[in-house]
XYZ file of C-alpha atoms in Angstrom:
150
model
C -11.618 54.285 13.837
C -15.115 54.022 12.415
C -13.709 53.249 8.943
C -11.516 50.433 10.355
C -14.577 48.938 12.056
C -16.527 49.182 8.815
C -13.703 47.500 6.877
C -13.470 44.688 9.428
C -17.248 44.243 9.359
C -17.196 44.067 5.560
C -14.360 41.507 5.614
C -16.195 39.414 8.202
C -19.372 39.562 6.123
C -17.447 38.234 3.119
C -15.715 35.475 5.079
C -18.789 34.290 6.951
C -20.478 32.563 3.972
C -17.237 30.795 3.034
C -16.828 29.554 6.604
C -20.343 28.111 6.496
C -19.590 26.370 3.197
C -16.306 25.002 4.561
C -18.087 23.607 7.630
C -20.638 21.835 5.410
C -18.075 20.586 2.877
C -17.599 16.810 2.781
C -14.640 14.870 1.433
C -15.289 13.382 -1.999
C -13.716 10.275 -3.443
C -13.397 9.381 -7.110
C -12.424 5.905 -8.224
C -9.577 6.388 -10.658
C -8.837 2.706 -11.151
C -10.317 -0.579 -9.954
C -9.205 -3.647 -11.841
C -8.500 -7.344 -11.388
C -6.497 -7.454 -14.622
C -3.774 -5.497 -16.383
C -4.331 -2.997 -19.196
C -3.909 -5.885 -21.652
C -6.787 -7.821 -20.082
C -4.549 -10.461 -18.464
C -6.008 -11.295 -15.028
C -3.968 -10.869 -11.862
C -3.640 -14.349 -10.372
C -1.955 -14.026 -6.971
C 0.294 -12.010 -4.720
C 3.681 -13.329 -3.638
C 3.708 -15.199 -0.341
C 4.888 -13.289 2.710
C 4.023 -10.194 4.672
C 2.559 -7.513 2.373
C 4.628 -4.429 1.691
C 3.280 -1.476 -0.264
C 5.640 0.833 -2.118
C 4.596 4.117 -3.684
C 7.069 5.850 -6.003
C 6.976 9.226 -7.721
C 8.803 8.697 -11.006
C 9.866 11.472 -13.398
C 10.621 10.304 -16.949
C 12.406 12.857 -19.154
C 11.005 13.939 -22.522
C 12.098 11.937 -25.589
C 13.058 8.849 -23.636
C 12.161 5.197 -23.374
C 12.358 3.135 -20.224
C 14.283 -0.126 -20.546
C 12.260 -3.245 -21.343
C 11.207 -4.834 -18.055
C 8.620 -6.941 -16.241
C 6.925 -6.800 -12.859
C 6.356 -9.730 -10.525
C 3.658 -8.024 -8.433
C 0.525 -6.079 -9.338
C 1.027 -2.333 -9.527
C -0.794 0.699 -10.835
C 0.545 3.912 -12.336
C -1.221 7.282 -12.056
C -0.101 10.058 -14.401
C 0.344 13.404 -12.659
C 1.521 15.288 -15.755
C 2.349 14.574 -19.382
C 1.375 11.403 -21.191
C 3.084 8.042 -21.478
C 2.850 5.390 -24.167
C 3.115 1.897 -22.698
C 4.041 -0.850 -25.145
C 4.418 -4.626 -24.999
C 7.590 -6.019 -26.543
C 6.168 -9.296 -27.895
C 2.965 -7.956 -29.464
C 3.763 -4.294 -30.115
C 0.421 -3.419 -28.496
C 0.397 0.154 -27.171
C -1.709 2.251 -24.822
C -1.426 5.964 -24.071
C -2.175 7.189 -20.548
C -2.585 10.893 -19.869
C -2.556 13.179 -16.841
C -5.370 12.193 -14.492
C -5.528 8.611 -15.771
C -4.327 5.389 -14.165
C -3.038 2.165 -15.668
C -3.096 -1.324 -14.127
C 0.334 -2.581 -15.137
C 1.022 -6.032 -16.490
C 2.707 -8.783 -14.475
C 5.207 -11.106 -16.133
C 4.929 -9.382 -19.535
C 7.883 -7.496 -21.044
C 6.939 -3.857 -21.604
C 8.224 -0.294 -21.331
C 7.060 3.315 -21.241
C 7.958 5.906 -23.881
C 7.636 9.697 -23.658
C 7.171 12.307 -26.387
C 7.896 16.036 -26.218
C 7.286 16.481 -22.480
C 8.455 14.809 -19.319
C 6.027 12.525 -17.532
C 5.456 12.457 -13.797
C 3.897 9.256 -12.445
C 2.946 7.910 -9.064
C 3.214 4.122 -9.064
C 1.922 1.882 -6.269
C 3.329 -1.634 -5.959
C 1.626 -4.342 -3.875
C 4.457 -6.728 -3.043
C 6.379 -8.247 -0.170
C 9.668 -7.344 1.493
C 12.649 -7.892 -0.831
C 10.438 -8.551 -3.869
C 11.801 -6.521 -6.799
C 9.555 -3.735 -8.076
C 10.870 -4.050 -11.622
C 12.956 -6.723 -13.353
C 14.946 -5.630 -16.437
C 15.645 -7.912 -19.354
C 19.113 -9.432 -19.106
C 20.504 -7.046 -21.738
C 18.857 -3.889 -20.328
C 19.587 -1.558 -17.434
C 17.156 -1.326 -14.521
C 13.972 0.701 -15.089
C 14.989 3.088 -12.284
C 17.466 3.266 -9.435
C 16.312 1.034 -6.600
C 14.678 3.240 -3.970
C 15.564 2.800 -0.278
């Protein structure tokens, strides 16, 4: 019985400092992205009229794939959870690579797409729109960027 008491006392002695640290721990925030313009430098001009509706999607893009060419009508931002994505503009050919832990302010009204390399990419994308405003608008000849979420 004495050895059990000693073991419990030793465990408590090891846990006690961590409990003190946990009680003193404070939440920390890191600004990942704050922008009033897209990654191309084009300023965001306005939101659509109507009651705001935020949509957050987790999107998985397979390796060796390209999203269809598309545009957005509302400001949105993509945060890369894993992998890396090359975003390119159709008209200019301009490209930007975003990696895990980075965010990208997406363009509005500019035809673009994302392309993956040897690994899948997992993104979280937040759209600031209104009810019934499309999140993504494909070019007439292309398929939608993703299946419309509920």
